[in-house]
Short mmCIF file of C-alpha atoms in Angstrom, two decimals:
data_model
loop_
_atom_site.label_atom_id
_atom_site.label_comp_id
_atom_site.label_asym_id
_atom_site.label_seq_id
_atom_site.Cartn_x
_atom_site.Cartn_y
_atom_site.Cartn_z
CA VAL G 1318 17.14 12.63 5.34
CA SER G 1319 15.59 9.88 7.09
CA LEU G 1320 13.69 8.44 4.19
CA PHE G 1321 17.09 8.98 2.11
CA VAL G 1322 18.80 6.46 4.54
CA SER G 1323 15.80 4.48 4.85
CA LEU G 1324 16.24 4.33 0.89
CA CYS G 1325 19.64 3.18 1.30
CA VAL G 1326 19.54 0.53 3.67
CA ASN G 1327 16.77 -1.26 2.20
CA THR G 1328 18.59 -1.48 -0.79
CA LEU G 1329 20.75 -3.34 0.41
CA ALA G 1330 18.84 -5.58 2.07
CA THR G 1331 16.71 -6.34 -1.15
CA PHE G 1332 20.56 -8.09 -2.28
CA LEU G 1333 20.97 -9.91 1.18
CA ARG G 1334 19.27 -12.86 2.20
CA PRO G 1335 18.09 -12.89 5.40
CA ARG G 1336 16.11 -14.95 7.76
CA LEU G 1337 12.54 -15.00 7.34
CA LYS G 1338 10.72 -15.06 10.59
CA CYS G 1339 7.53 -17.36 11.71
CA ILE G 1340 4.30 -16.39 12.16
CA ASP G 1341 2.67 -19.72 12.17
CA GLY G 1342 -0.57 -19.13 14.43
CA GLU G 1343 -0.21 -14.89 14.22
CA LEU G 1344 -3.43 -13.43 13.52
CA CYS G 1345 -3.20 -10.63 10.74
CA LEU G 1346 -6.05 -8.14 9.65
CA ILE G 1347 -5.45 -7.05 6.26
CA THR G 1348 -7.87 -3.83 5.00
CA GLY G 1349 -9.14 -4.12 1.53
CA ALA G 1350 -8.93 -7.93 1.43
CA GLY G 1351 -11.66 -7.89 -1.30
CA GLY G 1352 -9.36 -6.62 -4.49
CA ALA G 1353 -7.10 -7.80 -6.40
CA LEU G 1354 -3.73 -6.89 -3.85
CA GLY G 1355 -6.14 -7.59 -0.68
CA ARG G 1356 -6.68 -11.21 -1.70
CA LEU G 1357 -2.79 -12.28 -2.82
CA PHE G 1358 -1.88 -11.32 0.78
CA ALA G 1359 -4.62 -13.35 2.34
CA LEU G 1360 -3.13 -16.17 0.47
CA GLU G 1361 0.24 -15.58 0.71
CA PHE G 1362 -0.52 -14.86 4.92
CA ALA G 1363 -2.58 -18.17 5.18
CA LYS G 1364 0.66 -20.30 3.21
CA GLU G 1365 2.52 -18.64 6.47
CA GLY G 1366 0.27 -20.81 8.73
CA ALA G 1367 -1.20 -16.93 9.82
CA HIS G 1368 -5.46 -16.85 10.71
CA LEU G 1369 -6.70 -13.95 8.84
CA VAL G 1370 -9.41 -11.51 9.68
CA LEU G 1371 -9.91 -10.01 6.38
CA TRP G 1372 -12.14 -6.51 5.87
CA ASP G 1373 -13.57 -5.02 2.86
CA CYS G 1374 -16.14 -2.82 1.99
CA ASN G 1375 -17.47 -5.52 -0.86
CA SER G 1376 -18.65 -8.38 1.52
CA ALA G 1377 -19.09 -10.70 -1.98
CA ALA G 1378 -15.67 -10.44 -2.66
CA ASN G 1379 -13.66 -10.60 0.62
CA GLU G 1380 -16.24 -13.83 1.12
CA GLN G 1381 -14.40 -15.11 -1.32
CA THR G 1382 -11.31 -14.59 -0.68
CA ALA G 1383 -12.61 -15.77 2.23
CA LYS G 1384 -13.40 -18.89 0.68
CA LEU G 1385 -9.91 -19.44 -1.14
CA ALA G 1386 -8.43 -18.71 2.35
CA ARG G 1387 -9.84 -21.13 4.46
CA GLU G 1388 -9.37 -24.27 1.32
CA LEU G 1389 -5.78 -23.16 2.56
CA GLY G 1390 -6.44 -24.65 6.20
CA VAL G 1391 -6.30 -21.39 8.35
CA GLN G 1392 -9.08 -19.43 10.61
CA VAL G 1393 -11.12 -16.79 8.50
CA HIS G 1394 -12.67 -13.93 9.72
CA THR G 1395 -14.62 -11.68 7.47
CA TYR G 1396 -15.47 -8.12 8.32
CA THR G 1397 -17.83 -4.95 6.38
CA VAL G 1398 -16.21 -2.26 6.77
CA ASP G 1399 -16.27 1.30 5.58
CA LEU G 1400 -12.62 2.40 5.74
CA SER G 1401 -14.26 6.65 5.53
CA GLN G 1402 -15.95 6.07 8.33
CA ARG G 1403 -14.13 6.77 11.63
CA HIS G 1404 -16.58 4.89 14.04
CA SER G 1405 -17.49 2.28 11.14
CA ILE G 1406 -13.18 1.34 11.74
CA TYR G 1407 -13.54 1.29 15.92
CA ASP G 1408 -16.83 -0.16 16.34
CA THR G 1409 -15.55 -3.04 13.94
CA ALA G 1410 -12.61 -2.96 15.69
CA ASP G 1411 -13.60 -4.16 18.59
CA ARG G 1412 -15.59 -6.52 16.81
CA VAL G 1413 -12.26 -8.70 16.47
CA ARG G 1414 -11.15 -8.27 19.71
CA THR G 1415 -14.04 -9.69 21.38
CA GLU G 1416 -14.77 -12.25 18.65
CA VAL G 1417 -11.41 -13.23 17.44
CA GLY G 1418 -8.53 -11.76 19.73
CA GLU G 1419 -5.76 -9.95 19.61
CA VAL G 1420 -4.50 -8.42 16.23
CA SER G 1421 -0.83 -9.07 15.50
CA ILE G 1422 -0.69 -8.25 11.98
CA LEU G 1423 -1.74 -5.06 11.11
CA VAL G 1424 -1.73 -5.14 6.87
CA ASN G 1425 -3.34 -1.56 5.63
CA ASN G 1426 -3.39 -2.24 1.97
CA ALA G 1427 -6.89 -0.40 0.68
CA GLY G 1428 -6.89 2.08 -1.37
CA VAL G 1429 -9.22 4.43 -3.77
CA VAL G 1430 -8.53 6.87 -6.43
CA ALA G 1431 -11.08 9.39 -8.48
CA GLY G 1432 -9.91 9.10 -11.46
CA ARG G 1433 -10.74 12.57 -11.99
CA ARG G 1434 -9.40 15.84 -13.18
CA LEU G 1435 -8.63 18.15 -9.60
CA LEU G 1436 -11.00 20.39 -11.07
CA ASP G 1437 -13.88 17.89 -12.83
CA CYS G 1438 -13.78 15.89 -9.47
CA PRO G 1439 -16.74 16.16 -6.37
CA ASP G 1440 -14.74 17.58 -3.23
CA GLU G 1441 -16.86 13.81 -1.44
CA LEU G 1442 -14.76 11.88 -4.19
CA LEU G 1443 -11.06 13.56 -3.25
CA GLU G 1444 -12.14 13.87 0.22
CA ARG G 1445 -13.17 10.03 0.00
CA THR G 1446 -9.81 9.21 -1.42
CA LEU G 1447 -7.79 10.79 1.35
CA LEU G 1448 -10.32 9.61 4.38
CA VAL G 1449 -8.90 6.02 2.72
CA ASN G 1450 -5.81 5.88 1.77
CA CYS G 1451 -4.21 8.21 4.41
CA HIS G 1452 -6.36 8.83 7.24
CA ALA G 1453 -7.45 5.26 7.84
CA LEU G 1454 -3.72 4.97 8.75
CA PHE G 1455 -4.38 6.54 11.68
CA TRP G 1456 -7.20 4.63 12.87
CA MET G 1457 -6.18 1.48 11.76
CA THR G 1458 -3.26 2.02 14.38
CA LYS G 1459 -5.08 3.70 17.47
CA ALA G 1460 -7.64 0.43 16.51
CA PHE G 1461 -4.88 -2.09 17.47
CA LEU G 1462 -0.94 -0.23 18.34
CA PRO G 1463 -1.91 -0.55 21.66
CA GLN G 1464 -2.39 -4.11 21.99
CA MET G 1465 0.96 -4.59 20.32
CA LYS G 1466 2.73 -2.55 22.56
CA SER G 1467 1.35 -4.25 25.99
CA LYS G 1468 2.89 -6.72 24.49
CA ASN G 1469 6.28 -5.22 22.76
CA HIS G 1470 4.69 -7.20 19.87
CA GLY G 1471 3.99 -7.20 16.34
CA HIS G 1472 4.21 -5.90 12.74
CA ILE G 1473 2.65 -3.17 10.88
CA VAL G 1474 2.65 -2.70 7.32
CA THR G 1475 1.55 -0.26 5.12
CA VAL G 1476 1.05 -0.81 1.96
CA ALA G 1477 1.77 2.79 -0.68
CA SER G 1478 2.79 3.38 -3.94
CA ALA G 1479 5.27 4.92 -5.80
CA LEU G 1480 2.93 7.83 -6.10
CA GLY G 1481 4.40 8.65 -2.45
CA LEU G 1482 7.92 9.29 -3.07
CA PHE G 1483 7.59 11.05 -6.39
CA SER G 1484 3.73 12.28 -8.10
CA THR G 1485 2.70 12.48 -11.88
CA ALA G 1486 -0.35 14.78 -12.82
CA CYS G 1487 -3.42 14.31 -12.87
CA VAL G 1488 -3.91 11.65 -9.84
CA GLU G 1489 -3.28 14.59 -6.86
CA ASP G 1490 -5.51 12.59 -4.49
CA TYR G 1491 -3.70 8.96 -4.65
CA CYS G 1492 -0.28 11.15 -5.06
CA ALA G 1493 -1.23 13.77 -1.93
CA SER G 1494 -2.81 11.01 0.14
CA LYS G 1495 0.24 8.27 -0.67
CA PHE G 1496 2.60 11.15 0.47
CA GLY G 1497 0.99 11.74 3.98
CA ALA G 1498 0.60 7.72 3.72
CA VAL G 1499 4.84 7.32 3.20
CA GLY G 1500 5.02 10.09 6.23
CA PHE G 1501 2.68 9.14 8.24
CA HIS G 1502 4.48 5.36 8.16
CA GLU G 1503 7.90 7.02 9.04
CA SER G 1504 6.80 9.10 11.62
CA LEU G 1505 5.63 6.17 13.27
CA THR G 1506 8.63 3.62 13.24
CA HIS G 1507 9.76 6.74 14.41
CA GLU G 1508 7.81 6.59 17.77
CA LEU G 1509 8.34 3.21 17.91
CA GLN G 1510 11.69 2.71 18.09
CA ALA G 1511 11.72 6.31 20.37
CA GLU G 1512 9.97 4.57 23.00
CA ASP G 1513 12.01 1.12 22.69
CA LEU G 1514 9.46 -1.18 21.28
CA ASP G 1515 11.95 -3.21 19.03
CA GLY G 1516 9.21 -6.41 19.35
CA ILE G 1517 6.09 -4.48 17.03
CA LYS G 1518 8.35 -4.23 13.43
CA THR G 1519 6.51 -1.96 10.69
CA THR G 1520 7.25 -2.43 6.42
CA LEU G 1521 6.56 0.10 3.95
CA VAL G 1522 6.05 -1.40 0.93
CA CYS G 1523 6.23 1.12 -2.49
CA PRO G 1524 5.27 -0.30 -5.35
CA TYR G 1525 5.63 0.86 -9.18
CA ILE G 1526 2.12 0.69 -11.01
CA VAL G 1527 0.40 -2.25 -10.26
CA ASP G 1528 -1.96 -4.45 -13.68
CA THR G 1529 -5.07 -4.70 -11.33
CA GLY G 1530 -7.29 -2.61 -13.07
CA MET G 1531 -6.57 0.25 -10.58
CA PHE G 1532 -5.33 2.24 -12.94
CA ALA G 1533 -6.69 1.10 -16.42
CA GLY G 1534 -5.87 3.19 -19.84
CA CYS G 1535 -2.92 4.20 -17.73
CA GLU G 1536 -0.47 3.98 -20.92
CA ILE G 1537 3.88 4.61 -19.96
CA ARG G 1538 5.93 5.27 -23.18
CA LYS G 1539 6.95 2.30 -25.05
CA GLU G 1540 10.73 3.49 -23.48
CA LEU G 1541 9.92 3.33 -20.14
CA ARG G 1542 7.87 0.15 -20.41
CA SER G 1543 10.63 -2.30 -21.57
CA VAL G 1544 12.72 -1.01 -18.78
CA ILE G 1545 9.52 -0.91 -15.71
CA PRO G 1546 6.30 -2.37 -16.83
CA PRO G 1547 3.85 -1.99 -15.18
CA LEU G 1548 3.79 -4.21 -12.06
CA GLU G 1549 2.67 -8.32 -12.35
CA PRO G 1550 0.14 -9.06 -9.30
CA LEU G 1551 1.44 -11.50 -7.47
CA TYR G 1552 4.86 -10.93 -7.69
CA THR G 1553 4.51 -7.06 -6.60
CA VAL G 1554 2.81 -9.52 -3.05
CA GLN G 1555 5.48 -12.08 -2.72
CA GLN G 1556 8.53 -9.51 -3.32
CA SER G 1557 6.05 -7.36 -0.70
CA MET G 1558 6.08 -10.83 1.54
CA LYS G 1559 9.90 -11.45 1.59
CA ALA G 1560 9.90 -7.83 2.63
CA ILE G 1561 7.47 -8.25 5.44
CA LEU G 1562 8.76 -11.67 6.73
CA ALA G 1563 12.39 -10.27 6.29
CA GLU G 1564 11.21 -7.63 9.61
CA GLN G 1565 13.23 -4.86 6.26
CA GLN G 1566 11.77 -1.90 7.49
CA MET G 1567 10.98 -0.63 3.58
CA VAL G 1568 10.09 -2.21 0.44
CA CYS G 1569 10.52 -0.31 -2.83
CA ILE G 1570 9.56 -2.74 -5.78
CA PRO G 1571 10.92 -2.51 -8.66
CA ARG G 1572 14.19 -1.94 -7.01
CA LEU G 1573 14.45 1.16 -9.35
CA MET G 1574 12.33 2.94 -7.64
CA TYR G 1575 14.97 3.43 -4.87
CA ILE G 1576 16.65 6.18 -6.86
CA PRO G 1577 16.95 9.06 -4.69
CA PHE G 1578 16.99 10.97 -8.64
CA LEU G 1579 13.23 10.74 -8.81
CA LYS G 1580 12.36 13.09 -6.58
CA LYS G 1581 14.72 15.79 -9.04
CA PRO G 1582 12.55 18.67 -11.24
CA LYS G 1583 12.52 17.51 -15.08
CA GLN G 1584 14.37 20.96 -15.34
CA HIS G 1585 17.72 18.82 -14.54
CA CYS G 1586 17.06 16.08 -16.49
CA LYS G 1587 19.72 17.20 -18.57
CA THR G 1588 22.65 16.47 -16.50
CA LEU G 1589 21.24 12.37 -16.57
CA ASN G 1590 21.42 9.64 -18.43
CA LEU G 1591 18.87 8.98 -20.69
CA THR G 1592 16.39 6.50 -19.00
CA LYS G 1593 16.31 9.02 -16.47
CA CYS G 1594 15.43 11.53 -18.48
CA ILE G 1595 12.79 9.01 -20.09
CA PHE G 1596 10.75 8.82 -16.88
CA LEU G 1597 11.19 12.24 -15.44
CA ILE G 1598 9.16 13.19 -18.58
CA SER G 1599 6.95 10.31 -19.46
CA SER G 1600 6.01 10.67 -15.74
CA ASP G 1601 3.58 13.49 -16.50
CA LYS G 1602 1.08 12.35 -19.02
CA CYS G 1603 1.27 9.08 -18.10
CA MET G 1604 -2.49 8.88 -16.63
CA LEU G 1605 -3.46 11.22 -18.68
CA PRO G 1606 -5.28 8.17 -21.02
CA PHE G 1607 -6.47 6.78 -17.78
CA ILE G 1608 -8.83 9.65 -16.41
CA LYS G 1609 -10.21 9.57 -19.77
CA ASN G 1610 -10.97 5.88 -19.84
CA THR G 1611 -12.05 6.74 -16.48
CA GLU G 1612 -14.40 10.03 -17.88
CA GLN G 1613 -16.04 7.34 -20.58
CA LYS G 1614 -16.83 4.76 -18.49
CA THR G 1615 -18.82 6.89 -15.63
CA SER G 1616 -20.91 9.69 -15.37
CA ASN G 1617 -22.22 9.57 -11.00
CA GLY G 1618 -19.26 9.26 -9.48
CA HIS G 1619 -17.80 5.69 -9.51
CA ILE G 1620 -14.00 4.82 -7.53
CA LYS G 1621 -11.93 2.67 -8.97
CA THR G 1622 -9.90 0.70 -5.65
CA ALA G 1623 -7.56 -1.29 -5.25
#
């Protein structure tokens, strides 16, 4: 029920033009900052005047993001972190507090997918998806929320996915992790509200498939592509930023993702209109080409990252 209420409230919010808050001088930490979305988030936050702490497991990619952000005139600090390792998160968080200061905006953006069929996927790859996409949210929040609570000031952003609201075949690890991310974020929001910490904001971001290469090979039916094609990364981040700066609790991109019929099983298609049927039917097989593409390209446990 609470998720449905959030969907309704935030659907209305997307049609309004709320006042955007100023984050100039705030310290923003972004995970997965070396990836496509992470880099764009870093640049958008830099344009708003926020100073950056960038985390990624790929040092070279992270430094490239830092270079671009510094050209916009903000302070940037980079750290190489393995989000699948709890102690790596806690140890690096301690370093950030000592070397940089208190983080007031936390953007949990990092994400991975195994890209294998369930019965063909090594257990360690399945575990890594859950660790990075879901478990890390717990450790990141435990590391940085206490500082926010002490001042009743902060903002926690969870970049989840439309696949955290409904599922499709052959990406069980990713769907499970994103469903977990959505549940975690929603419960955390309720906890902050129950404790009257109205100065700490939360935003849940649920985009449709984004054209970052993470799901390279995914084939969406042509009937559906004309309605909701894969999202451009910059558009996705810009829409997310509008929601964050407006302190919107949830944003689905595109707006069609707000429609609650997506949770219904496809045997109910006869009661829905054609567009809904196309989505429900095609979503079952759209990832099969992605899986085949990954199987052809990898033979040593390679992991696709956002």
